[in-house]
């Protein structure tokens, strides 16, 4: 079945470091891909999305490109801040049903000043 | 606008007891979803309401779980009787549109511990 695999955490970085969180997926169709973020004490928020191959999603300095050839959607940010400390979830939209999301296990990011 | 509200934020119960979780979606959102994250595992879809109707309940683990959304407003998720493996964080999410993708708005979750 469809699935999402993301790199195990936790990831600890110093402020202004470069961030990459790897995400790969398995899907029978052509899913939309998402990154959600959960800040401490809050619910999940949509960070960015891409709906088709080669699309690049971006928000708050984060970017991810939908790579069909490598079935990947890696999250990157050039310079992280302490406020980026959170858990990041990669997800795909299952069969276009819009809301039946398949999530990865989440990657906890801690950014130190 | 008020966000998705879940109650309680934490619940600790003994095996065999009953627990009811509540979700108040954003006003006007017809779509309501329940998800669950068991410790160390992925967030898993449980079910989807459109207004008061169950659109998809393929993720419900077994018949100990009962979800309702009477009147198409708030929703409850009852676990009866609770088992140890039901421990985890239960998330509710809502969205306003069907047909075009609209981001889900998640609540903060209810952390359920079954002892």
Tab-separated table of C-alpha atoms in Angstrom:
chain	number	residue	atom	x	y	z
A	1	UNK	CA	0.000	0.000	0.000
A	2	UNK	CA	0.907	3.662	-0.102
A	3	UNK	CA	3.429	4.799	2.489
A	4	UNK	CA	5.750	7.595	3.528
A	5	UNK	CA	9.219	7.170	4.972
A	6	UNK	CA	11.083	10.038	6.553
A	7	UNK	CA	14.425	10.239	8.259
A	8	UNK	CA	14.579	9.294	11.894
A	9	UNK	CA	15.153	12.024	14.390
A	10	UNK	CA	15.846	13.780	16.498
A	11	UNK	CA	17.826	16.287	14.497
A	12	UNK	CA	19.778	18.895	16.426
A	13	UNK	CA	21.247	21.897	14.637
A	14	UNK	CA	22.793	25.203	15.537
A	15	UNK	CA	21.049	28.397	14.526
A	16	UNK	CA	21.718	29.396	10.894
A	17	UNK	CA	22.655	25.846	9.894
A	18	UNK	CA	21.297	24.232	6.733
A	19	UNK	CA	18.451	21.784	7.199
A	20	UNK	CA	17.474	18.762	5.156
A	21	UNK	CA	14.827	16.280	6.252
A	22	UNK	CA	14.518	13.408	3.832
A	23	UNK	CA	11.154	12.031	2.767
A	24	UNK	CA	10.402	9.307	0.258
A	25	UNK	CA	7.081	7.822	-0.650
A	26	UNK	CA	5.455	4.799	-2.223
A	27	UNK	CA	2.214	5.362	-4.061
A	28	UNK	CA	0.231	3.547	-6.693
A	29	UNK	CA	-1.166	6.712	-8.222
A	30	UNK	CA	-0.138	10.344	-8.422
A	31	UNK	CA	-0.456	11.747	-4.928
A	32	UNK	CA	-0.155	15.261	-3.656
A	33	UNK	CA	2.662	15.676	-1.153
A	34	UNK	CA	2.749	17.747	2.014
A	35	UNK	CA	4.887	18.822	4.901
A	36	UNK	CA	3.089	19.499	8.170
A	37	UNK	CA	4.719	21.011	11.242
A	38	UNK	CA	3.760	20.650	14.893
A	39	UNK	CA	5.172	23.286	17.210
A	40	UNK	CA	5.323	22.466	20.927
A	41	UNK	CA	1.867	22.440	22.490
A	42	UNK	CA	0.071	23.035	19.208
A	43	UNK	CA	-1.727	21.078	16.518
A	44	UNK	CA	-0.339	20.219	13.114
A	45	UNK	CA	-0.143	23.007	10.575
A	46	UNK	CA	0.329	22.738	6.855
A	47	UNK	CA	3.804	24.034	6.033
A	48	UNK	CA	3.870	23.507	2.277
A	49	UNK	CA	2.556	21.269	-0.453
A	50	UNK	CA	3.095	20.168	-4.046
A	51	UNK	CA	0.433	18.607	-6.193
A	52	UNK	CA	2.374	17.271	-9.183
A	53	UNK	CA	5.811	16.238	-10.309
A	54	UNK	CA	8.463	18.975	-10.358
A	55	UNK	CA	6.297	21.344	-8.326
A	56	UNK	CA	8.145	23.177	-5.594
A	57	UNK	CA	6.323	24.043	-2.410
A	58	UNK	CA	7.695	26.853	-0.272
A	59	UNK	CA	6.773	28.702	2.897
A	60	UNK	CA	8.603	30.480	5.735
A	61	UNK	CA	11.957	29.826	4.047
A	62	UNK	CA	11.294	26.097	3.736
A	63	UNK	CA	11.216	24.388	0.353
A	64	UNK	CA	10.492	20.932	-1.007
A	65	UNK	CA	10.405	19.698	-4.598
A	66	UNK	CA	8.194	16.845	-5.773
A	67	UNK	CA	10.609	14.430	-7.486
A	68	UNK	CA	8.717	11.667	-9.233
A	69	UNK	CA	11.861	9.958	-10.540
A	70	UNK	CA	13.226	9.482	-7.032
A	71	UNK	CA	9.805	9.422	-5.285
A	72	UNK	CA	11.084	12.040	-2.875
A	73	UNK	CA	9.941	15.272	-1.266
A	74	UNK	CA	12.857	16.381	0.888
A	75	UNK	CA	12.381	19.427	3.113
A	76	UNK	CA	15.132	22.065	3.096
A	77	UNK	CA	15.843	25.375	4.715
A	78	UNK	CA	18.985	27.387	4.210
A	79	UNK	CA	19.257	28.908	7.678
A	80	UNK	CA	17.240	27.550	10.581
A	81	UNK	CA	16.145	29.562	13.597
A	82	UNK	CA	15.411	28.528	17.155
A	83	UNK	CA	11.732	29.121	16.392
A	84	UNK	CA	11.848	26.324	13.793
A	85	UNK	CA	12.170	23.753	16.569
A	86	UNK	CA	9.208	21.435	16.032
A	87	UNK	CA	8.186	18.036	14.721
A	88	UNK	CA	7.943	17.835	10.940
A	89	UNK	CA	5.688	15.333	9.183
A	90	UNK	CA	5.808	14.371	5.547
A	91	UNK	CA	2.483	13.181	4.133
A	92	UNK	CA	0.748	12.185	0.957
A	93	UNK	CA	-2.835	12.531	-0.092
A	94	UNK	CA	-4.204	9.048	-0.628
A	95	UNK	CA	-5.905	8.624	-3.987
A	96	UNK	CA	-7.141	12.184	-4.107
A	97	UNK	CA	-9.629	11.643	-1.321
A	98	UNK	CA	-8.597	14.949	0.234
A	99	UNK	CA	-8.096	14.436	3.883
A	100	UNK	CA	-7.233	10.773	4.117
A	101	UNK	CA	-3.588	11.620	4.545
A	102	UNK	CA	-0.810	9.085	4.939
A	103	UNK	CA	1.884	10.409	7.248
A	104	UNK	CA	5.478	9.581	7.959
A	105	UNK	CA	6.581	9.034	11.541
A	106	UNK	CA	7.705	12.612	12.034
A	107	UNK	CA	11.142	14.127	12.588
A	108	UNK	CA	11.830	16.190	15.657
A	109	UNK	CA	14.051	19.187	15.014
A	110	UNK	CA	15.789	21.074	17.794
A	111	UNK	CA	17.645	24.258	16.940
A	112	UNK	CA	20.144	25.560	19.506
A	113	UNK	CA	21.135	29.230	19.748
B	1	UNK	CA	-11.730	32.679	13.932
B	2	UNK	CA	-11.527	30.013	16.602
B	3	UNK	CA	-9.493	26.969	15.664
B	4	UNK	CA	-10.303	23.315	16.017
B	5	UNK	CA	-10.845	22.559	19.689
B	6	UNK	CA	-10.380	19.184	21.305
B	7	UNK	CA	-11.376	18.116	24.787
B	8	UNK	CA	-9.927	16.865	27.023
B	9	UNK	CA	-6.302	17.617	26.330
B	10	UNK	CA	-5.233	14.629	28.425
B	11	UNK	CA	-7.059	11.583	29.688
B	12	UNK	CA	-5.765	8.744	31.835
B	13	UNK	CA	-8.055	5.760	32.233
B	14	UNK	CA	-7.794	2.136	33.235
B	15	UNK	CA	-8.100	-0.742	30.858
B	16	UNK	CA	-11.735	-1.674	30.404
B	17	UNK	CA	-13.082	1.804	31.072
B	18	UNK	CA	-14.829	4.049	28.589
B	19	UNK	CA	-13.547	7.378	27.317
B	20	UNK	CA	-15.207	9.935	25.078
B	21	UNK	CA	-13.179	12.477	23.172
B	22	UNK	CA	-14.732	15.576	21.735
B	23	UNK	CA	-13.838	17.717	18.754
B	24	UNK	CA	-15.295	21.093	17.830
B	25	UNK	CA	-14.340	21.952	14.266
B	26	UNK	CA	-14.014	25.424	12.871
B	27	UNK	CA	-17.488	26.844	12.378
B	28	UNK	CA	-18.787	26.144	8.890
B	29	UNK	CA	-16.353	23.342	8.137
B	30	UNK	CA	-18.306	20.439	6.699
B	31	UNK	CA	-15.372	18.030	6.665
B	32	UNK	CA	-14.213	16.566	9.945
B	33	UNK	CA	-11.455	13.972	10.357
B	34	UNK	CA	-10.107	11.886	13.183
B	35	UNK	CA	-6.494	10.718	13.256
B	36	UNK	CA	-4.448	8.854	15.835
B	37	UNK	CA	-0.748	8.708	16.598
B	38	UNK	CA	0.365	5.739	18.640
B	39	UNK	CA	3.704	6.251	20.377
B	40	UNK	CA	6.616	6.057	17.953
B	41	UNK	CA	4.430	5.369	14.946
B	42	UNK	CA	2.820	7.268	12.128
B	43	UNK	CA	-0.252	9.418	12.418
B	44	UNK	CA	-3.020	7.215	11.084
B	45	UNK	CA	-6.316	8.222	9.533
B	46	UNK	CA	-9.359	6.932	11.405
B	47	UNK	CA	-12.397	8.393	9.698
B	48	UNK	CA	-13.937	11.277	7.812
B	49	UNK	CA	-17.305	12.961	8.250
B	50	UNK	CA	-19.000	15.188	5.732
B	51	UNK	CA	-21.501	17.061	7.829
B	52	UNK	CA	-23.170	14.324	9.896
B	53	UNK	CA	-22.448	11.465	7.472
B	54	UNK	CA	-19.505	9.105	7.672
B	55	UNK	CA	-17.738	9.440	4.345
B	56	UNK	CA	-14.899	7.047	5.057
B	57	UNK	CA	-14.340	4.997	8.187
B	58	UNK	CA	-11.780	2.635	6.737
B	59	UNK	CA	-9.210	3.536	9.383
B	60	UNK	CA	-11.276	2.669	12.438
B	61	UNK	CA	-9.321	-0.105	14.175
B	62	UNK	CA	-12.220	-2.149	15.531
B	63	UNK	CA	-15.754	-1.980	16.889
B	64	UNK	CA	-14.602	-0.652	20.254
B	65	UNK	CA	-14.385	2.734	18.563
B	66	UNK	CA	-17.533	4.696	17.832
B	67	UNK	CA	-17.553	8.115	16.227
B	68	UNK	CA	-20.559	10.376	15.935
B	69	UNK	CA	-21.295	13.802	14.588
B	70	UNK	CA	-24.900	14.500	15.353
B	71	UNK	CA	-26.172	17.640	13.683
B	72	UNK	CA	-23.023	18.010	11.671
B	73	UNK	CA	-21.283	20.205	14.230
B	74	UNK	CA	-19.044	18.757	16.925
B	75	UNK	CA	-17.940	15.142	16.909
B	76	UNK	CA	-17.268	12.573	19.597
B	77	UNK	CA	-15.052	9.532	19.520
B	78	UNK	CA	-15.857	6.916	22.132
B	79	UNK	CA	-13.587	4.052	23.044
B	80	UNK	CA	-15.368	1.264	24.909
B	81	UNK	CA	-13.805	-0.709	26.473
B	82	UNK	CA	-10.375	0.832	26.274
B	83	UNK	CA	-7.321	-1.388	25.815
B	84	UNK	CA	-3.653	-0.643	26.469
B	85	UNK	CA	-2.889	-0.363	22.738
B	86	UNK	CA	-5.383	2.485	22.416
B	87	UNK	CA	-2.933	4.828	24.133
B	88	UNK	CA	-1.764	7.642	21.908
B	89	UNK	CA	-2.640	11.105	20.707
B	90	UNK	CA	-5.959	11.547	18.938
B	91	UNK	CA	-6.126	14.433	16.504
B	92	UNK	CA	-9.157	16.020	14.978
B	93	UNK	CA	-9.034	18.130	11.839
B	94	UNK	CA	-11.548	20.036	9.753
B	95	UNK	CA	-11.720	21.685	6.367
B	96	UNK	CA	-14.291	23.746	4.561
B	97	UNK	CA	-14.302	22.437	1.011
B	98	UNK	CA	-14.920	19.249	-0.865
B	99	UNK	CA	-13.828	18.933	-4.463
B	100	UNK	CA	-10.833	21.219	-4.364
B	101	UNK	CA	-8.003	20.622	-1.986
B	102	UNK	CA	-8.279	22.683	1.145
B	103	UNK	CA	-5.713	22.333	3.916
B	104	UNK	CA	-6.745	20.536	7.047
B	105	UNK	CA	-6.887	22.548	10.270
B	106	UNK	CA	-5.807	20.373	13.143
B	107	UNK	CA	-6.627	20.579	16.812
B	108	UNK	CA	-3.988	20.219	19.503
B	109	UNK	CA	-4.932	16.616	20.108
B	110	UNK	CA	-6.074	14.556	23.078
B	111	UNK	CA	-3.397	12.467	24.728
B	112	UNK	CA	-4.995	9.227	25.910
B	113	UNK	CA	-3.190	6.947	28.319
B	114	UNK	CA	-4.696	3.576	29.128
B	115	UNK	CA	-3.143	1.888	32.162
